[in-house]
PDB file of C-alpha atoms in Angstrom:
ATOM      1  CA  UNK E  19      -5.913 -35.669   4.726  1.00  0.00           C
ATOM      2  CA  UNK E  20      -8.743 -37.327   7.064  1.00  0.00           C
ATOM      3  CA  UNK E  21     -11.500 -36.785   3.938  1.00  0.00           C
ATOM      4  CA  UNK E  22      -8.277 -38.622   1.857  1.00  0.00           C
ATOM      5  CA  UNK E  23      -8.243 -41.459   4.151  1.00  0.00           C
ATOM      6  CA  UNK E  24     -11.851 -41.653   4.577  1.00  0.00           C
ATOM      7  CA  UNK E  25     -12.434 -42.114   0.808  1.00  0.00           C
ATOM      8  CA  UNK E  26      -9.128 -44.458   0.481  1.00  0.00           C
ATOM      9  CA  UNK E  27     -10.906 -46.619   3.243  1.00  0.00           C
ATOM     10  CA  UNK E  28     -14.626 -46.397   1.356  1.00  0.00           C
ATOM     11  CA  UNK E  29     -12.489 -47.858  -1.460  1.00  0.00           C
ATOM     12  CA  UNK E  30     -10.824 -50.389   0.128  1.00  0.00           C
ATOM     13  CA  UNK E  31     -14.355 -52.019   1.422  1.00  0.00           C
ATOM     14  CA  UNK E  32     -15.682 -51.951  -1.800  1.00  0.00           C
ATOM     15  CA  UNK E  33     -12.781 -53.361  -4.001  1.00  0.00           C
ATOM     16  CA  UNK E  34     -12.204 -56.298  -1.011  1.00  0.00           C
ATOM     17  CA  UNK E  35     -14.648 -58.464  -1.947  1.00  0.00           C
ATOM     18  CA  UNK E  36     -13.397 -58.378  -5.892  1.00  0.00           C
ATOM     19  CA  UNK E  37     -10.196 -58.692  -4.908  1.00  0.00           C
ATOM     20  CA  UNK E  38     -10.845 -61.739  -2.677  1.00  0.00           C
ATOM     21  CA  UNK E  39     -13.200 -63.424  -5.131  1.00  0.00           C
ATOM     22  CA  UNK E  40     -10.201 -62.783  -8.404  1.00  0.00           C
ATOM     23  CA  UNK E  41      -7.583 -65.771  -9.050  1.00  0.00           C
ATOM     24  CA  UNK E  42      -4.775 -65.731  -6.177  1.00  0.00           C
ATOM     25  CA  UNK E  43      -2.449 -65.109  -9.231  1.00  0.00           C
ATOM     26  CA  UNK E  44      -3.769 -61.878 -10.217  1.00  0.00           C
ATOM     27  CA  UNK E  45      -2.517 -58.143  -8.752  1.00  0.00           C
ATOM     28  CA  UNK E  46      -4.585 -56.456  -6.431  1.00  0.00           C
ATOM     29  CA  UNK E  47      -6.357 -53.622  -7.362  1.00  0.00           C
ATOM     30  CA  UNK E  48      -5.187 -51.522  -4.724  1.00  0.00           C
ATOM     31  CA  UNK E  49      -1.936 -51.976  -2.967  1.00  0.00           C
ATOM     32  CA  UNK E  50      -1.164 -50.097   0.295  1.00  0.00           C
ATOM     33  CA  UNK E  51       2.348 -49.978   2.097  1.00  0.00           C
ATOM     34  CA  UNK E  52       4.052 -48.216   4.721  1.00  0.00           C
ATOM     35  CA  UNK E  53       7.575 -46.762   4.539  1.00  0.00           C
ATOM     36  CA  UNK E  54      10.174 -46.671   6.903  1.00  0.00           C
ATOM     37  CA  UNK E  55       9.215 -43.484   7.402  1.00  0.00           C
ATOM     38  CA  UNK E  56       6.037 -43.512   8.804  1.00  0.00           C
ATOM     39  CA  UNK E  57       4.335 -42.192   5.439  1.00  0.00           C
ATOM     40  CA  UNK E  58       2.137 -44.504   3.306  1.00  0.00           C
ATOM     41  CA  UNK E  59       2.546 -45.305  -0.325  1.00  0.00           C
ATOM     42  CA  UNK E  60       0.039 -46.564  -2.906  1.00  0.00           C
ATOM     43  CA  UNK E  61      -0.094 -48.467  -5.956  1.00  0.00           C
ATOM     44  CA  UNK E  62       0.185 -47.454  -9.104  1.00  0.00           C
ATOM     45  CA  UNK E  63      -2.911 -48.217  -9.893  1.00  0.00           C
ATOM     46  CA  UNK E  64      -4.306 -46.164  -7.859  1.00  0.00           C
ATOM     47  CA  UNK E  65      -1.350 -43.090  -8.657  1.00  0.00           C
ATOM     48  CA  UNK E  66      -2.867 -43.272 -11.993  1.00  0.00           C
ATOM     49  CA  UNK E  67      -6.836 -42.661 -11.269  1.00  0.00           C
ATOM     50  CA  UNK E  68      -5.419 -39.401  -9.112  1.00  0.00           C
ATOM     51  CA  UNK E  69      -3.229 -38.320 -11.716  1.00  0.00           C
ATOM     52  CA  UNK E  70      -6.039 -38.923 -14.107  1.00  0.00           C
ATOM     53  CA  UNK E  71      -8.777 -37.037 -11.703  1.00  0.00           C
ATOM     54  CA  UNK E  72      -5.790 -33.935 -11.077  1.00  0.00           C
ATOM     55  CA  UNK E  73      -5.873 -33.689 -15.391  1.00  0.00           C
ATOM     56  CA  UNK E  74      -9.098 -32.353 -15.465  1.00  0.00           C
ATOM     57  CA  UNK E  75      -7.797 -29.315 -13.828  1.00  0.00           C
ATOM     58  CA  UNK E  76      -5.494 -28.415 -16.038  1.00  0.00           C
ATOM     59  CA  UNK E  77      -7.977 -26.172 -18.038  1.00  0.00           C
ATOM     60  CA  UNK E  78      -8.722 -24.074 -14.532  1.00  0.00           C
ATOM     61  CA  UNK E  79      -4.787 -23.757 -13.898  1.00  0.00           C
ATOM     62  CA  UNK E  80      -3.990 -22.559 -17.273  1.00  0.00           C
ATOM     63  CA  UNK E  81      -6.895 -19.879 -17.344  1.00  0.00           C
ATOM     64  CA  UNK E  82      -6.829 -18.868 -13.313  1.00  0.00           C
ATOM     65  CA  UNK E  83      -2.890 -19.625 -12.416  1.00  0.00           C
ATOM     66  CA  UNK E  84      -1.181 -17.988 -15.742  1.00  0.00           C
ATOM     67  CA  UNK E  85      -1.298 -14.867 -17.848  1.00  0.00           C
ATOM     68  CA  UNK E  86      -4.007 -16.559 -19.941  1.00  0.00           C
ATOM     69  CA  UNK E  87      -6.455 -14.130 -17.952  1.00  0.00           C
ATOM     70  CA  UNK E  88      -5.098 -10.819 -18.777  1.00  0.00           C
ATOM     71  CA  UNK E  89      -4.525 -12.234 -22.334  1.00  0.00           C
ATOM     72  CA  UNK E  90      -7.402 -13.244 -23.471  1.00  0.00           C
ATOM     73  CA  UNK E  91      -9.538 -10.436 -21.999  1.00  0.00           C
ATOM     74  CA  UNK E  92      -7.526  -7.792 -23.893  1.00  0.00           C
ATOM     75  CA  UNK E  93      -7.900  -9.713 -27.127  1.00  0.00           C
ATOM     76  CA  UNK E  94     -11.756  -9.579 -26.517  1.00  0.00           C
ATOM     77  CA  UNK E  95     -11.822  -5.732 -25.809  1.00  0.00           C
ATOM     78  CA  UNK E  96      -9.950  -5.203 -29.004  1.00  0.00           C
ATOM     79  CA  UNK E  97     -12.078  -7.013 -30.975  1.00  0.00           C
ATOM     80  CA  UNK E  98     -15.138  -5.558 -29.139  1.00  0.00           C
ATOM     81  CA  UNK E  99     -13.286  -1.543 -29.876  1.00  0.00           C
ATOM     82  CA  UNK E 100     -12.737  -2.444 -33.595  1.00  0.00           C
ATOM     83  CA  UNK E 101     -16.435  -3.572 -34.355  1.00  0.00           C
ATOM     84  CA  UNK E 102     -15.571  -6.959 -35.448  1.00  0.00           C
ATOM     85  CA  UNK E 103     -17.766  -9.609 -33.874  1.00  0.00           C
ATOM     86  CA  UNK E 104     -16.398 -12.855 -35.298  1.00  0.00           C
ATOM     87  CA  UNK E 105     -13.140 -11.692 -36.523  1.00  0.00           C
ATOM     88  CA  UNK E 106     -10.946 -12.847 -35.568  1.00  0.00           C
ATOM     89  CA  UNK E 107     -12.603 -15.691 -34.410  1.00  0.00           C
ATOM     90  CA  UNK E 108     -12.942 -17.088 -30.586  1.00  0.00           C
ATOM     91  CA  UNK E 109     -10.519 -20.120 -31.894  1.00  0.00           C
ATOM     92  CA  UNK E 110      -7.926 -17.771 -33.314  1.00  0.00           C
ATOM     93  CA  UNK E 111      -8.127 -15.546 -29.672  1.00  0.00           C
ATOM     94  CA  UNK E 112      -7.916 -18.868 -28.041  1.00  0.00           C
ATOM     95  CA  UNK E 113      -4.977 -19.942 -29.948  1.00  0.00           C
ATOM     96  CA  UNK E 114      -2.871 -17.377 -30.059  1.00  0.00           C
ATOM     97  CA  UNK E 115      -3.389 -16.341 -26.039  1.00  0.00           C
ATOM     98  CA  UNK E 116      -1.779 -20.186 -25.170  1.00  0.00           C
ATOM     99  CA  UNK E 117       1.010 -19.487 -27.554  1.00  0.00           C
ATOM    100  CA  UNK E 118       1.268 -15.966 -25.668  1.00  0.00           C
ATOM    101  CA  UNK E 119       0.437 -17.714 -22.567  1.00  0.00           C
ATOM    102  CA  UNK E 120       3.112 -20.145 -22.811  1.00  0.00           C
ATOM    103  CA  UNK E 121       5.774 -18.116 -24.039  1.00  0.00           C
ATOM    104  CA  UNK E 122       5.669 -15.655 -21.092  1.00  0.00           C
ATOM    105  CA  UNK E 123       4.955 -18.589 -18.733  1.00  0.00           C
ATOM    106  CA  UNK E 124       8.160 -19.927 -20.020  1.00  0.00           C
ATOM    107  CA  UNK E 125      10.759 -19.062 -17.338  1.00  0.00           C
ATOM    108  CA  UNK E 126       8.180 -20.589 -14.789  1.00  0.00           C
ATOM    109  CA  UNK E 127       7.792 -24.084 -16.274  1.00  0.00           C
ATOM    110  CA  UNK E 128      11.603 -23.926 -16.910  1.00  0.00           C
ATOM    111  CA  UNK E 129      12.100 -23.768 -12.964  1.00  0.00           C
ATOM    112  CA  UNK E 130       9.201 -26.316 -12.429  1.00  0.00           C
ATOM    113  CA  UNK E 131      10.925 -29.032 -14.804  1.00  0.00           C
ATOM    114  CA  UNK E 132      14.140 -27.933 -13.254  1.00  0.00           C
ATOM    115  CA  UNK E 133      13.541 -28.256  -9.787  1.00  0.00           C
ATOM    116  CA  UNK E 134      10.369 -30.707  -9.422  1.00  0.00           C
ATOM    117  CA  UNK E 135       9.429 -32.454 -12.635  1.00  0.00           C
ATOM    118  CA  UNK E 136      12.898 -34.123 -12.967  1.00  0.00           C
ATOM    119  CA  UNK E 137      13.386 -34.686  -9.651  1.00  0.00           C
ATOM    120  CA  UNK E 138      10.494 -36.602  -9.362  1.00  0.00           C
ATOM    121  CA  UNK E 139      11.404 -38.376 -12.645  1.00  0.00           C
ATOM    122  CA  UNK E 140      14.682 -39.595 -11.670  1.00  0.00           C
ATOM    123  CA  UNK E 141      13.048 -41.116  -8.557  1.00  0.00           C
ATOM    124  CA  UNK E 142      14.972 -38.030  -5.794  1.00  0.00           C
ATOM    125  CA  UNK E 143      11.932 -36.815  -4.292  1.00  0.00           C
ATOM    126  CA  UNK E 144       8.628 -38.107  -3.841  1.00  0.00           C
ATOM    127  CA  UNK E 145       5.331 -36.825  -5.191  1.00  0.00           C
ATOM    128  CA  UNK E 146       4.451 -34.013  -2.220  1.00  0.00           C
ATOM    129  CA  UNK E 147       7.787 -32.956  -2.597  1.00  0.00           C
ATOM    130  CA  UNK E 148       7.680 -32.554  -5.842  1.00  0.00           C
ATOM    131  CA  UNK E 149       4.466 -30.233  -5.692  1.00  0.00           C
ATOM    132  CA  UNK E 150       5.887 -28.101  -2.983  1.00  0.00           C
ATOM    133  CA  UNK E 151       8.164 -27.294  -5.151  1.00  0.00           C
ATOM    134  CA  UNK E 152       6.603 -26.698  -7.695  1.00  0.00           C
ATOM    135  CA  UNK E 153       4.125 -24.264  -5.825  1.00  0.00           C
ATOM    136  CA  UNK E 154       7.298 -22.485  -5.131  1.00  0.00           C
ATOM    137  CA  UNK E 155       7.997 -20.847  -8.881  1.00  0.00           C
ATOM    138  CA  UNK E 156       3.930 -20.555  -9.438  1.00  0.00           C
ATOM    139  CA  UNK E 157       3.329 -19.261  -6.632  1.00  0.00           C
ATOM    140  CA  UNK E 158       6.412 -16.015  -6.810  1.00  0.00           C
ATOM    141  CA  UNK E 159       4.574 -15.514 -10.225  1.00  0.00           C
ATOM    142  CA  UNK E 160       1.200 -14.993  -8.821  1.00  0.00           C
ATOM    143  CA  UNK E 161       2.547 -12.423  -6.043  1.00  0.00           C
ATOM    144  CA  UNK E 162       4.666 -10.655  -8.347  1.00  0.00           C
ATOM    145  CA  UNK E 163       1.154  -9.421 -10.489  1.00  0.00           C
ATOM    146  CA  UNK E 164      -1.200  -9.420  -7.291  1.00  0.00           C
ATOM    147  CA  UNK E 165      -1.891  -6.157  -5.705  1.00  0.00           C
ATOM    148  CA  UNK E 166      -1.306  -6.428  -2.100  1.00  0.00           C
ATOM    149  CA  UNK E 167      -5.046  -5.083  -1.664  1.00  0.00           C
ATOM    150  CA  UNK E 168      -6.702  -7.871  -3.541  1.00  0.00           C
ATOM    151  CA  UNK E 169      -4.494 -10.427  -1.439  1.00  0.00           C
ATOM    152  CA  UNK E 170      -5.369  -8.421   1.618  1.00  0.00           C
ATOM    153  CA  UNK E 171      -8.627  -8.522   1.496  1.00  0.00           C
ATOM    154  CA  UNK E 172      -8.918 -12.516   0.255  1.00  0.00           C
ATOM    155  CA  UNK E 173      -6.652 -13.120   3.329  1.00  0.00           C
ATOM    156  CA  UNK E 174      -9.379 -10.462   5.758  1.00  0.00           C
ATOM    157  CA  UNK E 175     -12.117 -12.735   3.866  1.00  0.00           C
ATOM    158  CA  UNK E 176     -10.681 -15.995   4.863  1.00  0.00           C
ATOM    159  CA  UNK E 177     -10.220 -15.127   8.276  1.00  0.00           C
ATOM    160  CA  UNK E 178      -6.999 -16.908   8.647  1.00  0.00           C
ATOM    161  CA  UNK E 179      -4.532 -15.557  11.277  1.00  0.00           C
ATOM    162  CA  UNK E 180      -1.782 -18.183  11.150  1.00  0.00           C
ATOM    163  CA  UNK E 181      -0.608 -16.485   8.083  1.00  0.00           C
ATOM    164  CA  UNK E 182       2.825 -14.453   8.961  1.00  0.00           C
ATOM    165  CA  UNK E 183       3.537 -13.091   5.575  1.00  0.00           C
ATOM    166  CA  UNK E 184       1.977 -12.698   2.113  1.00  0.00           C
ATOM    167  CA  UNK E 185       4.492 -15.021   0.554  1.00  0.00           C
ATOM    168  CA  UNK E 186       3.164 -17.876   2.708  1.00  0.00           C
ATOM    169  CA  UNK E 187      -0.148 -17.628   1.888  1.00  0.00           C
ATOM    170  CA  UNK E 188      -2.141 -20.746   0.557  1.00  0.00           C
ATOM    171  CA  UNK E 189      -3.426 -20.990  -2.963  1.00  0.00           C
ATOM    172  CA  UNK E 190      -6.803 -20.942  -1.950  1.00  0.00           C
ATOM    173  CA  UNK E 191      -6.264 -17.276  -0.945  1.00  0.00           C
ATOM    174  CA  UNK E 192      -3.464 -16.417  -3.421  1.00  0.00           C
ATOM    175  CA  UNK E 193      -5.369 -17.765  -6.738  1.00  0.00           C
ATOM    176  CA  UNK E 194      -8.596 -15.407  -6.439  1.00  0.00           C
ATOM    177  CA  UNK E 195      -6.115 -12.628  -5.392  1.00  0.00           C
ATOM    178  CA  UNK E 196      -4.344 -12.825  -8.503  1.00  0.00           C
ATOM    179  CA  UNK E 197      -7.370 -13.525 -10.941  1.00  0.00           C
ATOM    180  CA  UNK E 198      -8.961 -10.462  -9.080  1.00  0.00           C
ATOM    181  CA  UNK E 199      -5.539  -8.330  -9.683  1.00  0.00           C
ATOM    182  CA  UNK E 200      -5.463 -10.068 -13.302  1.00  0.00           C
ATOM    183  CA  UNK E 201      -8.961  -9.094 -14.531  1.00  0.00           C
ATOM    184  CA  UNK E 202      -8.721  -5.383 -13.192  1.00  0.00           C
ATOM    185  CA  UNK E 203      -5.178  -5.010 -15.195  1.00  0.00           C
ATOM    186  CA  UNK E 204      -6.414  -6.334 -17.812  1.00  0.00           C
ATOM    187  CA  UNK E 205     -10.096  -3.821 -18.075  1.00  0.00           C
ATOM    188  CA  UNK E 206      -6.906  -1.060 -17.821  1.00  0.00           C
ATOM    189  CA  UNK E 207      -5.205  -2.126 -20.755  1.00  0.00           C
ATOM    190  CA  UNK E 208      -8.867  -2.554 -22.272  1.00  0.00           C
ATOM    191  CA  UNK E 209      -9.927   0.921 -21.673  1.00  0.00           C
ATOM    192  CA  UNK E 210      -6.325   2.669 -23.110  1.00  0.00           C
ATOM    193  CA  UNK E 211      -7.069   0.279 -26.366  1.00  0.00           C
ATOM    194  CA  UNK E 212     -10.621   1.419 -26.834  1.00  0.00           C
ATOM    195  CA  UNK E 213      -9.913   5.452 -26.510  1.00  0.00           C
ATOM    196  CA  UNK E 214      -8.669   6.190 -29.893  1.00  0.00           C
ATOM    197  CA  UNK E 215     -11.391   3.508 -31.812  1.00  0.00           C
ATOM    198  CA  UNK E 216     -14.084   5.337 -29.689  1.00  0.00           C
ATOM    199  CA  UNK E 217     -12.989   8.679 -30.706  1.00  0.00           C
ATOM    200  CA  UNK E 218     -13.210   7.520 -34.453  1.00  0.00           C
ATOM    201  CA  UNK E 219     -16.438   6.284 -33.556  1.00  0.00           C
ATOM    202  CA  UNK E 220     -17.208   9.797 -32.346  1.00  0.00           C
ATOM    203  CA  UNK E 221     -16.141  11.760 -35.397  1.00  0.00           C
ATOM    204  CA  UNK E 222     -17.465   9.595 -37.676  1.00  0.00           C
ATOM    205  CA  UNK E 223     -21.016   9.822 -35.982  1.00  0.00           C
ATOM    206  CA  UNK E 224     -20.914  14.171 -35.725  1.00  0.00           C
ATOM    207  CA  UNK E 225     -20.162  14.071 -39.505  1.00  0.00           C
ATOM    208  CA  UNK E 226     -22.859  12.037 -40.384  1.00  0.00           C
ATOM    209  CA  UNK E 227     -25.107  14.020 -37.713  1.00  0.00           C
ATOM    210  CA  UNK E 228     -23.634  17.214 -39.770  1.00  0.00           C
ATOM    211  CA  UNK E 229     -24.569  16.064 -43.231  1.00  0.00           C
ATOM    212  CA  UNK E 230     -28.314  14.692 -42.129  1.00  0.00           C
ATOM    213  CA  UNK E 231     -27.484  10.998 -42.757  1.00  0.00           C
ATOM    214  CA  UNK E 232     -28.726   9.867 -39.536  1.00  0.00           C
ATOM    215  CA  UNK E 233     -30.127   6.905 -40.902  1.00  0.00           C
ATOM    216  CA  UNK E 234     -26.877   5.707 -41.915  1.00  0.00           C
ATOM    217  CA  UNK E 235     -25.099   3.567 -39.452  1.00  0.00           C
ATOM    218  CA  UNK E 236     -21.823   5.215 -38.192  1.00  0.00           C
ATOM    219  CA  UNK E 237     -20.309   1.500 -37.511  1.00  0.00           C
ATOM    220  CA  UNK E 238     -20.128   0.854 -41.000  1.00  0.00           C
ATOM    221  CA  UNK E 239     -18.410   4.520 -42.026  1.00  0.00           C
ATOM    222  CA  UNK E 240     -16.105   3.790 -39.315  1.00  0.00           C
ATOM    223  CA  UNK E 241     -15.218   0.308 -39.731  1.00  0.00           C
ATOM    224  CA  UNK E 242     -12.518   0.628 -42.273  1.00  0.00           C
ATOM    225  CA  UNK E 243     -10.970   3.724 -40.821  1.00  0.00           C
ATOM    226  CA  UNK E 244     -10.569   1.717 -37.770  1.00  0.00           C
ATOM    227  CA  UNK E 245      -8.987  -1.319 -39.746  1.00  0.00           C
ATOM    228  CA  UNK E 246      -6.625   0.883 -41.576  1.00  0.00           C
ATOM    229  CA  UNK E 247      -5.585   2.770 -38.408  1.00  0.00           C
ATOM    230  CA  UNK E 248      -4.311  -0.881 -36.631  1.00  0.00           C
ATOM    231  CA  UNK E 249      -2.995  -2.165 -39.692  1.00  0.00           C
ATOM    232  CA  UNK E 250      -0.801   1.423 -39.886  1.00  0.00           C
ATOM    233  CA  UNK E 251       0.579   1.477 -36.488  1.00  0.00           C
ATOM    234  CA  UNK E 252       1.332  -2.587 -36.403  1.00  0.00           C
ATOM    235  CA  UNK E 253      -1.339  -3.264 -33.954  1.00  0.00           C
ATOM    236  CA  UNK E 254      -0.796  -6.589 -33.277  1.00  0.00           C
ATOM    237  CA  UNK E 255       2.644  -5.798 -32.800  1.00  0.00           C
ATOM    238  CA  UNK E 256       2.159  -3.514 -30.320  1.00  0.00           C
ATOM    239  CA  UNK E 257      -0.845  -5.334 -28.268  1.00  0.00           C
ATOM    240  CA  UNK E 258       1.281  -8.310 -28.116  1.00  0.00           C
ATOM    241  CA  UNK E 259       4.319  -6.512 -27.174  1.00  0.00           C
ATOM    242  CA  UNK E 260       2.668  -4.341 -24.333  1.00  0.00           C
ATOM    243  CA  UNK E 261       0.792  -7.835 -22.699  1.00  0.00           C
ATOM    244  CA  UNK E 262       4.397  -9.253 -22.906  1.00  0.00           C
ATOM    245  CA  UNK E 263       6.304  -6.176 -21.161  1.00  0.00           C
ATOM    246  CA  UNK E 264       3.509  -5.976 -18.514  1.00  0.00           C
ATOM    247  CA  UNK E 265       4.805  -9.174 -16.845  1.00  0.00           C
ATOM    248  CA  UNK E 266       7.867  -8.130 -16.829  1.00  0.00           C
ATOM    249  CA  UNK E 267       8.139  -7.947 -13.252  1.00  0.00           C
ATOM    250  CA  UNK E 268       7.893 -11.676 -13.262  1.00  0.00           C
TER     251      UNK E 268
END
């Protein structure tokens, strides 16, 4: 808050002297006022450029705060375990781990809109309240897929002893808890998908070992088996369905 009000004052010298030399007639750039609460309010102006600076990181939440993580590190596995290097391509992954992303993310941004977004719309809370509660849905998702070891050791890390329980931990410890939680899951589901293409790879590479074609590059032998083996057991089907079912919990 003091690094907020040192930066709001830093911006207040500087815009003064515009402000003073503009027409009477015109509206302040920045517009401070104080409630009867005690709590200061700012223009909208000035609302805007932080709403503005808080889009840019929307990216980071969607990637570090959501099942994108998981999601789009199993797609890359699979595509690594079938031998395809481009297909399907980094777009397609991309694309279809949002949809993914924002289907099982659903329930969360239901309670966000429910209990904060509107809210806020309809003018019955103001902005911080808003965000706390927010945090509150986003935050019961993140604990419900951290291991209590990762969030242990973030919290041992931080040093923080005012912390009574692991539900009342900050974000600052709770979001690299859960990405570290997120990325071991998802090298799990990575290794149980590669087993059977690697065993393919295996037989494929003893038979041509066994017939003397050693010059001949077992990738391209094995290729379509692999192809036809996920096509026959609706692979898709059954990646998507098992990164669905592992948030269950949620």
């Amino acid at each position: 808050m003091s690094a907020l009000r040192l930066l709001l004052a830093i911006g207040l010298s500087l815009a003064a002297p515009m402000v003073l030399a503009a027409d009477p007639l015109t509206m302040p750039a920045i517009t401070m006022t104080t409630n009867p609460a005690g709590q200061q309010e700012y223009s909208v102006s000035l609302q805007i450029l932080l709403i503005m600076t808080a889009l840019t990181f929307i990216p980071a939440f969607v990637m570090l705060m959501t099942s994108f993580t998981r999601i789009i590190i199993v797609f890359s596995i699979l595509r690594q375990a079938l031998g395809l290097q481009q297909t399907p391509s980094n777009q397609i992954l991309t694309g279809m781990a949002l949809f993914l992303t924002m289907f099982i993310m659903a329930p969360v941004f239901d309670q966000v809109n429910r209990d904060a977004l509107q809210p806020y719309l309809n003018q019955q809370m103001t902005a911080p309240e808003a965000i706390a509660k927010a945090e509150v849905p986003v935050k019961n998702f993140m604990l419900s897929q951290t291991r209590s070891s990762d969030l242990e050791l973030f919290m041992r890390l931080s040093k923080r002893t005012d912390i009574p329980s692991a539900d009342q931990a900050p974000l600052t410890i709770l979001v690299p808890a859960f990405v570290t939680s997120e990325l071991k899951t998802a090298f799990q589901i990575g290794f149980m998908i590669f087993i059977p293409f690697l065993i393919i790879d295996l037989v494929v590479a003893s038979i041509l070992m066994a017939m003397g074609m050693m010059m001949l590059s077992p990738l391209i032998i094995s290729l379509p088996f692999k192809i036809m083996l996920f096509v026959l057991i609706d692979g898709w089907a059954l990646i998507i369905g098992t990164l669905a079912s592992s948030f269950g919990g949620t």
